[in-house]
The first five atom37 places (N, CA, C, CB, O) and aatype in JSON, in Angstrom:
{
  "aatype": [12, 15, 8, 15, 11, 19, 4, 10, 10, 4, 11, 11, 15, 0, 6, 6, 16, 14, 19, 16, 11, 13, 8, 18, 11, 3, 15, 0, 13, 18, 9, 4, 14, 5, 8, 10, 14, 9, 10, 9, 8, 11, 14, 6, 6, 10, 19, 7, 10, 10, 3, 7, 0, 3, 16, 10, 5, 7, 1],
  "atom_mask": [
    [1, 1, 1, 1, 1],
    [1, 1, 1, 1, 1],
    [1, 1, 1, 1, 1],
    [1, 1, 1, 1, 1],
    [1, 1, 1, 1, 1],
    [1, 1, 1, 1, 1],
    [1, 1, 1, 1, 1],
    [1, 1, 1, 1, 1],
    [1, 1, 1, 1, 1],
    [1, 1, 1, 1, 1],
    [1, 1, 1, 1, 1],
    [1, 1, 1, 1, 1],
    [1, 1, 1, 1, 1],
    [1, 1, 1, 1, 1],
    [1, 1, 1, 1, 1],
    [1, 1, 1, 1, 1],
    [1, 1, 1, 1, 1],
    [1, 1, 1, 1, 1],
    [1, 1, 1, 1, 1],
    [1, 1, 1, 1, 1],
    [1, 1, 1, 1, 1],
    [1, 1, 1, 1, 1],
    [1, 1, 1, 1, 1],
    [1, 1, 1, 1, 1],
    [1, 1, 1, 1, 1],
    [1, 1, 1, 1, 1],
    [1, 1, 1, 1, 1],
    [1, 1, 1, 1, 1],
    [1, 1, 1, 1, 1],
    [1, 1, 1, 1, 1],
    [1, 1, 1, 1, 1],
    [1, 1, 1, 1, 1],
    [1, 1, 1, 1, 1],
    [1, 1, 1, 1, 1],
    [1, 1, 1, 1, 1],
    [1, 1, 1, 1, 1],
    [1, 1, 1, 1, 1],
    [1, 1, 1, 1, 1],
    [1, 1, 1, 1, 1],
    [1, 1, 1, 1, 1],
    [1, 1, 1, 1, 1],
    [1, 1, 1, 1, 1],
    [1, 1, 1, 1, 1],
    [1, 1, 1, 1, 1],
    [1, 1, 1, 1, 1],
    [1, 1, 1, 1, 1],
    [1, 1, 1, 1, 1],
    [1, 1, 1, 0, 1],
    [1, 1, 1, 1, 1],
    [1, 1, 1, 1, 1],
    [1, 1, 1, 1, 1],
    [1, 1, 1, 0, 1],
    [1, 1, 1, 1, 1],
    [1, 1, 1, 1, 1],
    [1, 1, 1, 1, 1],
    [1, 1, 1, 1, 1],
    [1, 1, 1, 1, 1],
    [1, 1, 1, 0, 1],
    [1, 1, 1, 1, 1]
  ],
  "atom_positions": [
    [[-213.32, -12.16, -185.32], [-213.45, -12.84, -185.57], [-213.25, -14.44, -184.48], [-212.97, -12.4, -186.51], [-212.41, -14.33, -183.59]],
    [[-213.82, -15.48, -184.55], [-213.34, -16.6, -183.81], [-212.69, -17.6, -185.14], [-214.72, -17.36, -182.8], [-213.29, -17.86, -186.19]],
    [[-211.35, -18.04, -184.74], [-211.15, -18.98, -184.61], [-211.6, -20.57, -184.75], [-210.99, -18.63, -184.02], [-211.13, -21.49, -185.41]],
    [[-212.51, -20.5, -184.03], [-213.52, -22.17, -183.78], [-214.63, -22.53, -185.11], [-214.84, -21.99, -182.05], [-215.05, -21.52, -185.67]],
    [[-214.97, -23.43, -185.48], [-215.4, -23.31, -186.64], [-217.12, -23.9, -186.15], [-214.36, -24.22, -187.84], [-217.79, -24.93, -186.22]],
    [[-217.28, -22.1, -185.47], [-218.74, -22.72, -185.56], [-219.86, -21.19, -185.88], [-219.17, -23.69, -183.71], [-219.58, -20.02, -185.6]],
    [[-220.3, -21.36, -186.11], [-221.5, -20.74, -186.86], [-221.81, -19.36, -185.68], [-223.04, -22.1, -187.08], [-221.98, -19.5, -184.47]],
    [[-221.8, -17.76, -186.64], [-221.61, -16.59, -186.48], [-222.96, -16.38, -185.77], [-221.23, -15.84, -187.73], [-222.96, -15.51, -184.9]],
    [[-224.1, -17.01, -185.99], [-225.07, -16.67, -185.48], [-225.6, -17.35, -183.89], [-225.86, -16.86, -186.55], [-225.83, -16.88, -182.77]],
    [[-225.64, -18.75, -184.57], [-226.5, -20.08, -183.92], [-225.6, -20.31, -182.37], [-226.36, -21.82, -185.21], [-225.96, -20.59, -181.23]],
    [[-224.04, -19.99, -183.12], [-223.07, -21.45, -182.22], [-222.77, -22.0, -182.55], [-223.24, -22.33, -181.48], [-221.58, -21.78, -182.81]],
    [[-223.1, -22.88, -182.83], [-223.2, -24.93, -183.52], [-221.79, -24.87, -183.92], [-224.51, -25.53, -185.39], [-221.39, -24.05, -184.74]],
    [[-220.98, -25.78, -183.29], [-219.83, -25.94, -184.25], [-219.71, -26.94, -185.57], [-218.82, -26.31, -183.42], [-220.52, -27.85, -185.75]],
    [[-218.93, -26.73, -186.21], [-218.89, -27.9, -186.29], [-219.44, -28.88, -186.93], [-218.96, -28.07, -185.61], [-220.08, -28.98, -187.98]],
    [[-218.87, -30.03, -185.66], [-219.53, -30.91, -185.13], [-220.36, -31.54, -185.17], [-219.67, -30.81, -184.62], [-220.43, -32.74, -185.43]],
    [[-221.6, -30.33, -184.74], [-222.85, -30.16, -184.54], [-223.26, -30.51, -185.85], [-223.24, -28.87, -184.0], [-223.84, -31.5, -186.3]],
    [[-222.68, -29.13, -186.53], [-224.05, -29.15, -188.19], [-223.34, -28.4, -188.68], [-225.95, -28.48, -188.27], [-222.57, -27.67, -188.06]],
    [[-223.51, -28.44, -190.44], [-222.66, -28.1, -190.84], [-221.75, -27.03, -191.1], [-222.86, -28.41, -191.28], [-222.61, -26.15, -191.14]],
    [[-220.95, -26.58, -191.25], [-220.42, -24.58, -191.2], [-220.21, -24.32, -192.47], [-218.77, -23.97, -190.33], [-219.81, -25.26, -193.15]],
    [[-220.47, -22.66, -193.28], [-218.89, -23.21, -194.41], [-218.87, -21.88, -194.25], [-218.83, -24.07, -196.36], [-219.55, -21.01, -193.7]],
    [[-217.57, -22.02, -195.1], [-216.48, -20.25, -194.87], [-216.53, -19.64, -194.96], [-215.67, -19.62, -195.14], [-215.62, -19.56, -195.79]],
    [[-217.06, -18.1, -194.81], [-216.83, -17.39, -195.66], [-215.62, -16.03, -195.49], [-218.1, -17.1, -195.91], [-215.54, -15.78, -194.28]],
    [[-214.87, -15.29, -196.12], [-214.64, -13.94, -195.97], [-215.14, -12.97, -196.44], [-213.78, -13.71, -196.14], [-215.93, -12.77, -197.37]],
    [[-214.06, -11.69, -194.99], [-215.21, -10.41, -194.73], [-214.25, -9.84, -194.73], [-216.3, -10.13, -193.48], [-213.55, -10.76, -194.32]],
    [[-213.35, -8.78, -194.91], [-212.68, -7.86, -194.69], [-211.6, -7.92, -194.03], [-213.24, -7.19, -194.31], [-211.42, -7.22, -193.04]],
    [[-210.5, -8.93, -194.59], [-210.12, -10.07, -194.8], [-209.72, -10.75, -193.45], [-209.13, -9.99, -195.77], [-208.59, -10.93, -193.0]],
    [[-211.06, -11.14, -192.84], [-211.1, -11.91, -191.54], [-212.13, -13.56, -192.33], [-212.16, -10.66, -189.95], [-212.73, -13.82, -193.37]],
    [[-211.84, -14.11, -191.27], [-212.56, -15.48, -191.59], [-213.81, -16.32, -190.65], [-211.38, -16.43, -191.63], [-213.72, -17.11, -189.71]],
    [[-215.1, -15.68, -191.46], [-215.83, -15.85, -190.74], [-216.98, -17.56, -190.43], [-216.32, -14.67, -191.12], [-216.18, -17.43, -191.35]],
    [[-217.67, -18.55, -190.21], [-218.26, -19.47, -190.38], [-219.85, -19.02, -190.0], [-217.57, -20.51, -189.67], [-220.05, -18.23, -189.08]],
    [[-220.83, -19.51, -190.7], [-222.31, -20.0, -191.22], [-222.09, -21.38, -190.78], [-222.72, -19.85, -193.0], [-221.22, -22.24, -190.63]],
    [[-224.03, -21.0, -190.59], [-223.99, -22.71, -190.8], [-225.76, -22.66, -191.63], [-223.84, -23.95, -188.71], [-226.48, -21.69, -191.42]],
    [[-226.13, -23.56, -192.33], [-226.79, -23.59, -193.78], [-228.29, -22.37, -193.2], [-227.39, -25.77, -194.43], [-228.66, -21.38, -193.84]],
    [[-228.86, -22.82, -191.91], [-230.2, -22.41, -190.66], [-229.46, -20.9, -192.0], [-229.93, -22.48, -187.87], [-229.86, -20.43, -193.07]],
    [[-228.45, -20.7, -191.24], [-228.53, -18.85, -190.72], [-227.71, -17.85, -192.42], [-226.9, -18.49, -188.57], [-227.58, -16.64, -192.57]],
    [[-227.45, -18.62, -193.07], [-226.86, -18.46, -194.56], [-228.07, -17.33, -195.4], [-226.78, -20.31, -195.45], [-227.66, -16.2, -195.66]],
    [[-229.45, -17.67, -195.76], [-230.19, -16.55, -195.8], [-229.97, -14.8, -194.79], [-231.43, -17.29, -195.47], [-229.91, -13.68, -195.3]],
    [[-229.87, -15.19, -193.04], [-229.46, -13.58, -193.24], [-227.99, -13.39, -193.66], [-229.66, -12.7, -191.81], [-227.54, -12.26, -193.83]],
    [[-227.63, -13.93, -193.73], [-226.1, -13.12, -194.54], [-226.51, -13.09, -195.83], [-224.42, -14.03, -194.52], [-225.45, -13.69, -195.99]],
    [[-227.02, -12.98, -197.01], [-227.67, -13.18, -198.27], [-228.94, -11.79, -197.78], [-228.31, -15.17, -198.58], [-228.87, -10.6, -198.07]],
    [[-229.74, -12.31, -197.19], [-231.19, -11.44, -197.23], [-231.89, -9.48, -196.61], [-232.0, -12.54, -196.28], [-232.44, -8.4, -196.83]],
    [[-230.89, -10.86, -195.35], [-231.45, -9.37, -194.36], [-229.51, -9.5, -192.51], [-234.49, -10.16, -193.17], [-229.37, -9.76, -191.31]],
    [[-228.72, -9.09, -193.76], [-227.6, -8.78, -193.86], [-227.7, -7.65, -192.09], [-227.31, -8.05, -195.63], [-226.84, -7.85, -191.24]],
    [[-228.04, -7.34, -192.03], [-228.8, -5.69, -191.1], [-229.55, -6.35, -189.12], [-231.09, -4.87, -192.65], [-230.15, -5.73, -188.24]],
    [[-228.88, -8.45, -189.27], [-229.83, -8.73, -188.09], [-228.01, -9.1, -188.36], [-231.66, -9.8, -187.77], [-228.03, -10.31, -188.56]],
    [[-226.88, -8.76, -188.44], [-225.57, -9.16, -188.25], [-224.84, -8.54, -187.22], [-224.91, -9.02, -189.33], [-223.98, -9.02, -186.48]],
    [[-225.41, -7.15, -187.3], [-224.89, -6.23, -186.9], [-224.91, -6.78, -184.98], [-225.73, -4.82, -187.56], [-225.74, -7.33, -184.26]],
    [[-223.66, -6.31, -184.81], [-222.99, -6.44, -183.69], [-222.22, -7.37, -183.8], [0.0, 0.0, 0.0], [-221.27, -7.35, -183.02]],
    [[-222.31, -8.52, -184.76], [-221.95, -9.72, -184.52], [-220.85, -9.26, -185.4], [-222.89, -10.99, -184.78], [-219.84, -8.9, -184.79]],
    [[-220.8, -9.18, -186.87], [-220.21, -8.4, -188.44], [-219.96, -7.55, -188.71], [-220.67, -8.27, -189.37], [-220.71, -7.0, -189.51]],
    [[-218.46, -6.63, -188.16], [-217.68, -5.85, -187.85], [-218.16, -5.09, -189.17], [-216.24, -6.33, -187.52], [-217.36, -5.42, -190.05]],
    [[-219.21, -4.11, -189.75], [-219.72, -3.14, -191.16], [-221.03, -3.66, -191.47], [0.0, 0.0, 0.0], [-221.49, -3.41, -192.59]],
    [[-221.59, -4.24, -190.79], [-222.58, -5.5, -191.58], [-223.8, -3.98, -191.56], [-223.17, -7.62, -190.27], [-224.61, -3.96, -192.48]],
    [[-223.84, -2.88, -190.57], [-224.58, -2.02, -191.09], [-224.37, -1.12, -192.8], [-224.54, -1.22, -189.97], [-224.77, -0.05, -193.26]],
    [[-223.84, -1.85, -193.15], [-223.05, -1.11, -194.35], [-223.8, -2.61, -195.59], [-220.62, -0.97, -193.99], [-224.38, -2.09, -196.54]],
    [[-223.81, -3.88, -195.62], [-224.01, -4.2, -195.99], [-225.64, -4.5, -197.21], [-223.41, -4.42, -195.26], [-226.66, -4.4, -196.54]],
    [[-225.79, -4.66, -197.98], [-227.43, -4.63, -198.74], [-227.79, -6.45, -198.78], [-227.35, -3.75, -200.9], [-227.24, -7.51, -199.08]],
    [[-228.93, -5.99, -198.32], [-229.99, -7.83, -198.41], [-229.61, -7.66, -200.22], [0.0, 0.0, 0.0], [-229.07, -6.79, -200.9]],
    [[-230.44, -9.45, -200.62], [-230.69, -9.09, -202.28], [-231.94, -9.29, -202.08], [-230.0, -10.01, -203.61], [-232.73, -9.17, -203.02]]
  ]
}
């Protein structure tokens, strides 16, 4: 988990772009609007970045 407010994928900070906080497995993460569709539709692309992403199913 990152303690700074940066997008999980592109690593842009909240100073550069809006980021949204989400919680998963008792941890907090941030994602920017550009990458939010990946979290929703293609979570398999988060494997290696988000523990357990291989078990998530896209919509």
